[in-house]
Amino acid sequence: MNRRTATPPPASTKTRCAIYTRKSSDEGLQQDFNSLDAQREAAEAYIASQKAEGWVCLPDRYDDGGFTGGTMERPGLRRLLADIDAGKVDCVIVYKVDRLSRSLMDFAKIVETFERHNVSFVSVTQHFNTTNSMGRLTLNILLSFAQFEREII
């Protein structure tokens, strides 16, 4: 019997990953390397670590510099959601969950869009990943609290 270390076969399907970045203020955005760049770099490194699983980084940038996370009216977020609706994205990567939204109700709306299009969601620094069952459970718990918040308001 021939025993050798097998390398995993290349993934047959690609997971197209979109990186979303946000910074509330314009401060520092004019620098050569700013907060949005740092968030993107961390997300790109995470995607690279999943290369064996077929993850690839989409070239489009979904950046919102100088926009609060308390509203959905952000050009980068709008483009991301439009590309999800168009079937161009399989997974959304953020540095932290609050980069996507600081509003539980808006977060629930965004996640509904993800689920409708079978899009996974990963937070790089919070080990939050809906590509696995534990991540989906965590998400459902968060959404339960969001629903509770909507009902008591």
Coordinates of N, CA and C in Angstrom, one line a residue:
M1 N 0.8 -1.2 0.0 CA 0.0 0.0 0.0 C 0.9 1.2 0.0
N2 N 0.7 2.1 -0.9 CA 1.5 3.3 -1.0 C 0.9 4.4 -0.2
R3 N 1.7 4.8 0.8 CA 1.2 5.9 1.7 C 2.0 7.2 1.4
R4 N 1.4 8.2 1.1 CA 2.1 9.4 0.9 C 1.1 10.6 1.4
T5 N 1.7 11.7 1.7 CA 0.9 12.8 2.1 C 0.2 13.4 0.9
A6 N -1.1 13.3 1.0 CA -1.9 13.8 -0.1 C -2.3 15.3 0.1
T7 N -2.1 16.1 -0.9 CA -2.6 17.5 -0.8 C -4.0 17.5 -1.2
P8 N -4.8 18.3 -0.6 CA -6.2 18.3 -0.9 C -6.4 18.7 -2.4
P9 N -7.4 18.1 -3.1 CA -7.6 18.5 -4.4 C -8.1 20.0 -4.5
P10 N -7.9 20.6 -5.6 CA -8.5 22.0 -5.6 C -10.0 22.0 -5.6
A11 N -10.5 23.0 -4.9 CA -12.0 23.1 -4.8 C -12.6 23.2 -6.2
S12 N -13.6 22.4 -6.4 CA -14.3 22.4 -7.7 C -15.1 23.6 -8.0
T13 N -15.6 24.2 -6.9 CA -16.4 25.4 -7.1 C -15.7 26.6 -6.3
K14 N -15.8 27.7 -6.9 CA -15.2 28.9 -6.3 C -16.2 29.6 -5.4
T15 N -15.8 30.1 -4.3 CA -16.6 31.0 -3.4 C -16.1 32.4 -3.6
R16 N -17.0 33.2 -4.3 CA -16.7 34.6 -4.6 C -16.9 35.4 -3.4
C17 N -15.8 36.0 -2.9 CA -15.9 36.8 -1.6 C -15.8 38.3 -1.9
A18 N -16.7 39.0 -1.3 CA -16.7 40.4 -1.4 C -16.3 41.0 0.0
I19 N -15.4 42.0 0.0 CA -15.0 42.6 1.2 C -15.7 43.9 1.4
Y20 N -16.4 44.1 2.5 CA -17.0 45.4 2.9 C -16.2 46.1 4.0
T21 N -15.9 47.3 3.8 CA -15.2 48.1 4.8 C -16.0 49.4 5.0
R22 N -15.8 49.9 6.3 CA -16.5 51.1 6.6 C -15.7 51.8 7.7
K23 N -15.7 53.2 7.7 CA -15.2 54.0 8.7 C -16.1 55.2 8.9
S24 N -16.5 55.5 10.1 CA -17.5 56.5 10.4 C -17.1 57.9 10.0
S25 N -15.9 58.2 10.2 CA -15.4 59.6 9.9 C -14.5 59.6 8.7
D26 N -14.4 60.8 8.1 CA -13.4 61.0 7.0 C -12.0 61.2 7.5
E27 N -11.8 61.3 8.8 CA -10.5 61.6 9.4 C -9.5 60.4 9.0
G28 N -8.4 60.8 8.4 CA -7.3 59.9 8.1 C -7.5 59.2 6.8
L29 N -8.6 59.3 6.1 CA -8.9 58.6 4.9 C -8.0 59.0 3.7
Q30 N -7.4 60.2 3.8 CA -6.5 60.7 2.7 C -5.1 60.1 2.8
Q31 N -4.8 59.4 3.9 CA -3.5 58.8 4.1 C -3.3 57.7 3.1
D32 N -2.0 57.4 2.8 CA -1.7 56.4 1.8 C -2.3 55.0 2.3
F33 N -2.2 54.8 3.6 CA -2.7 53.5 4.1 C -3.6 53.9 5.3
N34 N -4.9 53.7 5.1 CA -5.9 54.1 6.1 C -6.6 53.0 6.7
S35 N -7.6 53.3 7.5 CA -8.4 52.2 8.2 C -9.1 51.3 7.2
L36 N -9.6 51.8 6.2 CA -10.3 51.0 5.2 C -9.3 50.0 4.5
D37 N -8.1 50.5 4.3 CA -7.0 49.6 3.7 C -6.7 48.5 4.7
A38 N -6.6 48.9 6.0 CA -6.2 47.9 7.0 C -7.3 46.8 7.1
Q39 N -8.6 47.3 7.1 CA -9.7 46.3 7.1 C -9.6 45.4 5.9
R40 N -9.4 45.9 4.8 CA -9.3 45.2 3.5 C -8.2 44.2 3.6
E41 N -7.0 44.6 4.1 CA -5.8 43.8 4.1 C -6.1 42.5 5.0
A42 N -6.8 42.8 6.2 CA -7.1 41.6 7.1 C -8.1 40.7 6.4
A43 N -9.0 41.2 5.7 CA -10.0 40.4 5.0 C -9.4 39.6 3.9
E44 N -8.5 40.2 3.1 CA -7.8 39.5 2.1 C -6.9 38.4 2.6
A45 N -6.3 38.6 3.7 CA -5.5 37.6 4.4 C -6.4 36.4 4.8
Y46 N -7.6 36.7 5.3 CA -8.5 35.6 5.7 C -8.9 34.8 4.5
I47 N -9.3 35.5 3.4 CA -9.7 34.8 2.2 C -8.5 33.9 1.7
A48 N -7.3 34.5 1.7 CA -6.2 33.7 1.3 C -6.0 32.4 2.1
S49 N -6.3 32.5 3.4 CA -6.2 31.3 4.3 C -7.2 30.3 3.9
Q50 N -8.3 30.6 3.2 CA -9.3 29.7 2.8 C -9.2 29.3 1.3
K51 N -8.0 29.6 0.7 CA -7.8 29.3 -0.7 C -8.1 27.8 -1.1
A52 N -7.6 26.9 -0.2 CA -7.8 25.5 -0.4 C -9.3 25.1 -0.5
E53 N -10.2 25.9 0.1 CA -11.6 25.7 0.1 C -12.2 26.4 -1.1
G54 N -11.4 27.0 -2.0 CA -11.9 27.6 -3.2 C -12.3 29.1 -3.1
W55 N -12.0 29.7 -2.0 CA -12.4 31.1 -1.8 C -11.5 32.0 -2.6
V56 N -12.1 32.9 -3.3 CA -11.4 33.9 -4.1 C -12.0 35.3 -3.8
C57 N -11.1 36.3 -3.8 CA -11.5 37.7 -3.5 C -11.9 38.4 -4.8
L58 N -13.1 39.0 -4.7 CA -13.6 39.7 -5.8 C -12.8 41.0 -5.9
P59 N -12.5 41.5 -7.1 CA -11.7 42.8 -7.2 C -12.5 44.0 -6.9
D60 N -13.8 44.0 -6.9 CA -14.6 45.2 -6.6 C -14.4 45.6 -5.2
R61 N -14.4 46.9 -5.0 CA -14.2 47.4 -3.6 C -15.6 48.0 -3.1
Y62 N -16.0 47.6 -1.9 CA -17.2 48.0 -1.3 C -16.8 48.8 -0.1
D63 N -16.4 50.0 -0.2 CA -15.9 50.8 0.9 C -16.8 52.0 1.1
D64 N -17.0 52.3 2.4 CA -17.8 53.4 2.8 C -17.0 54.2 3.9
G65 N -16.2 55.1 3.4 CA -15.4 56.0 4.3 C -16.2 57.3 4.6
G66 N -16.4 57.6 5.9 CA -17.1 58.7 6.3 C -18.6 58.5 6.4
F67 N -19.0 57.2 6.6 CA -20.5 56.9 6.7 C -20.7 56.2 8.0
T68 N -21.8 56.6 8.7 CA -22.2 55.9 9.9 C -22.7 54.5 9.7
G69 N -22.5 53.6 10.6 CA -23.1 52.3 10.5 C -24.5 52.2 11.0
G70 N -25.1 53.4 11.4 CA -26.5 53.4 11.9 C -27.5 53.6 10.8
T71 N -27.1 53.6 9.5 CA -28.0 53.8 8.4 C -27.7 52.9 7.3
M72 N -28.6 52.5 6.4 CA -28.4 51.7 5.3 C -28.0 52.5 4.1
E73 N -28.1 53.8 4.2 CA -27.9 54.8 3.1 C -26.4 55.0 2.9
R74 N -25.7 54.0 2.4 CA -24.2 54.0 2.2 C -24.0 53.5 0.8
P75 N -23.2 54.3 -0.1 CA -23.0 53.8 -1.4 C -22.3 52.5 -1.6
G76 N -21.3 52.2 -0.8 CA -20.6 50.9 -0.9 C -21.6 49.8 -0.5
L77 N -22.3 49.9 0.6 CA -23.3 48.9 1.0 C -24.4 48.7 -0.1
R78 N -24.9 49.8 -0.6 CA -25.9 49.7 -1.7 C -25.3 48.9 -2.9
R79 N -24.1 49.1 -3.3 CA -23.5 48.4 -4.4 C -23.3 46.9 -4.1
L80 N -22.9 46.7 -2.8 CA -22.7 45.3 -2.4 C -24.1 44.5 -2.4
L81 N -25.1 45.1 -1.9 CA -26.4 44.5 -1.9 C -26.9 44.3 -3.3
A82 N -26.7 45.2 -4.2 CA -27.1 45.1 -5.6 C -26.3 43.9 -6.3
D83 N -25.1 43.8 -6.0 CA -24.3 42.7 -6.6 C -24.7 41.4 -6.0
I84 N -25.1 41.3 -4.7 CA -25.7 40.1 -4.1 C -27.0 39.8 -4.9
D85 N -27.9 40.8 -5.0 CA -29.1 40.5 -5.8 C -28.9 40.0 -7.2
A86 N -27.8 40.5 -7.8 CA -27.4 40.0 -9.2 C -26.7 38.7 -9.2
G87 N -26.5 38.1 -8.0 CA -25.9 36.8 -8.0 C -24.4 36.8 -8.2
K88 N -23.7 37.9 -7.9 CA -22.2 38.0 -8.1 C -21.4 37.7 -6.9
V89 N -22.0 37.5 -5.7 CA -21.3 37.3 -4.5 C -21.8 36.1 -3.8
D90 N -20.8 35.3 -3.2 CA -21.2 34.1 -2.4 C -20.9 34.3 -1.0
C91 N -20.0 35.2 -0.6 CA -19.7 35.3 0.8 C -19.2 36.8 1.0
V92 N -19.7 37.4 2.1 CA -19.3 38.8 2.5 C -18.4 38.7 3.7
I93 N -17.2 39.4 3.5 CA -16.2 39.4 4.6 C -16.1 40.8 5.1
V94 N -16.2 40.9 6.5 CA -16.0 42.2 7.1 C -14.9 42.0 8.2
Y95 N -14.3 43.1 8.6 CA -13.3 43.1 9.7 C -14.0 42.8 11.0
K96 N -15.1 43.5 11.3 CA -15.9 43.3 12.5 C -17.3 43.5 12.1
V97 N -18.2 42.8 12.8 CA -19.6 42.9 12.5 C -20.2 44.3 12.5
D98 N -19.7 45.2 13.4 CA -20.2 46.5 13.4 C -19.8 47.4 12.2
R99 N -18.9 46.9 11.4 CA -18.5 47.5 10.1 C -19.7 47.4 9.2
L100 N -20.4 46.3 9.2 CA -21.6 46.1 8.4 C -22.8 46.9 8.8
S101 N -23.1 46.9 10.1 CA -24.2 47.7 10.6 C -24.0 47.9 12.2
R102 N -24.5 49.0 12.6 CA -24.6 49.2 14.1 C -26.0 49.2 14.5
S103 N -26.9 48.9 13.6 CA -28.3 48.8 14.0 C -28.8 47.3 13.8
L104 N -29.3 46.8 14.9 CA -29.8 45.4 14.9 C -30.9 45.2 13.8
M105 N -31.8 46.2 13.7 CA -32.8 46.0 12.7 C -32.3 46.1 11.3
D106 N -31.3 47.0 11.0 CA -30.7 47.0 9.7 C -29.9 45.7 9.4
F107 N -29.2 45.3 10.5 CA -28.4 44.0 10.4 C -29.3 42.9 10.0
A108 N -30.5 42.8 10.6 CA -31.4 41.7 10.3 C -31.9 41.8 8.8
K109 N -32.1 43.0 8.3 CA -32.5 43.2 6.9 C -31.4 42.7 6.0
I110 N -30.2 43.1 6.3 CA -29.0 42.7 5.5 C -28.9 41.2 5.5
V111 N -29.0 40.6 6.6 CA -28.9 39.1 6.7 C -30.0 38.4 6.0
E112 N -31.2 39.0 6.0 CA -32.3 38.4 5.2 C -31.9 38.4 3.7
T113 N -31.3 39.4 3.2 CA -30.8 39.5 1.9 C -29.8 38.4 1.6
F114 N -28.8 38.2 2.6 CA -27.8 37.2 2.5 C -28.5 35.8 2.4
E115 N -29.4 35.6 3.3 CA -30.1 34.2 3.3 C -30.9 34.0 2.0
R116 N -31.6 35.0 1.5 CA -32.4 34.9 0.3 C -31.5 34.5 -0.9
H117 N -30.3 34.9 -0.9 CA -29.4 34.6 -2.0 C -28.3 33.6 -1.6
N118 N -28.5 32.9 -0.5 CA -27.5 31.9 -0.1 C -26.1 32.4 0.1
V119 N -25.9 33.6 0.6 CA -24.7 34.3 0.8 C -24.2 34.1 2.2
S120 N -23.0 33.6 2.4 CA -22.4 33.5 3.8 C -21.8 34.8 4.2
F121 N -21.6 34.9 5.5 CA -21.1 36.1 6.2 C -20.0 35.7 7.1
V122 N -18.8 36.5 7.1 CA -17.7 36.2 7.9 C -17.2 37.5 8.5
S123 N -17.0 37.5 9.9 CA -16.3 38.6 10.5 C -14.9 38.1 10.9
V124 N -13.9 38.7 10.3 CA -12.5 38.2 10.5 C -12.1 38.2 11.9
T125 N -12.3 39.3 12.7 CA -11.7 39.4 14.0 C -12.6 38.8 15.1
Q126 N -13.8 38.5 14.8 CA -14.8 38.0 15.8 C -15.1 36.5 15.6
H127 N -14.4 35.9 14.7 CA -14.6 34.4 14.4 C -16.0 34.1 14.3
F128 N -16.7 34.9 13.5 CA -18.1 34.8 13.2 C -18.2 34.4 11.7
N129 N -18.8 33.2 11.4 CA -18.7 32.7 10.1 C -20.0 31.8 9.8
T130 N -20.8 32.3 9.0 CA -22.1 31.5 8.7 C -21.9 30.4 7.7
T131 N -20.7 30.1 7.3 CA -20.5 29.0 6.5 C -20.5 27.7 7.3
N132 N -20.5 27.8 8.6 CA -20.6 26.6 9.4 C -21.8 26.7 10.4
S133 N -22.2 25.5 11.0 CA -23.4 25.5 11.8 C -23.3 26.4 13.1
M134 N -22.1 26.5 13.7 CA -22.0 27.3 14.9 C -22.2 28.8 14.6
G135 N -21.7 29.2 13.4 CA -21.9 30.6 13.0 C -23.3 30.9 12.7
R136 N -24.0 30.0 12.1 CA -25.4 30.2 11.8 C -26.2 30.2 13.1
L137 N -25.9 29.4 14.1 CA -26.6 29.4 15.4 C -26.3 30.8 16.0
T138 N -25.1 31.3 16.0 CA -24.8 32.6 16.6 C -25.6 33.7 15.9
L139 N -25.7 33.6 14.6 CA -26.5 34.6 13.9 C -27.9 34.5 14.2
N140 N -28.5 33.3 14.4 CA -29.9 33.2 14.7 C -30.2 33.8 16.1
I141 N -29.2 33.6 17.0 CA -29.4 34.2 18.4 C -29.4 35.7 18.3
L142 N -28.5 36.3 17.5 CA -28.4 37.7 17.3 C -29.7 38.2 16.7
L143 N -30.2 37.5 15.7 CA -31.4 37.9 15.0 C -32.7 37.8 15.9
S144 N -32.6 36.8 16.9 CA -33.7 36.7 17.8 C -33.8 38.0 18.7
F145 N -32.6 38.4 19.1 CA -32.6 39.7 19.9 C -33.0 40.9 19.1
A146 N -32.7 40.9 17.8 CA -33.1 42.0 16.9 C -34.6 42.0 16.8
Q147 N -35.2 40.8 16.7 CA -36.7 40.7 16.6 C -37.3 41.1 17.9
F148 N -36.7 40.7 19.0 CA -37.2 41.2 20.3 C -37.2 42.7 20.4
E149 N -36.1 43.3 20.0 CA -36.0 44.7 20.0 C -37.1 45.4 19.2
R150 N -37.3 44.9 18.0 CA -38.4 45.4 17.1 C -39.7 45.4 17.8
E151 N -40.0 44.2 18.5 CA -41.3 44.0 19.1 C -41.5 44.9 20.3
I152 N -40.5 45.3 21.0 CA -40.7 46.2 22.2 C -40.6 47.6 21.9
I153 N -40.2 48.0 20.7 CA -40.2 49.4 20.4 C -41.5 50.0 20.0

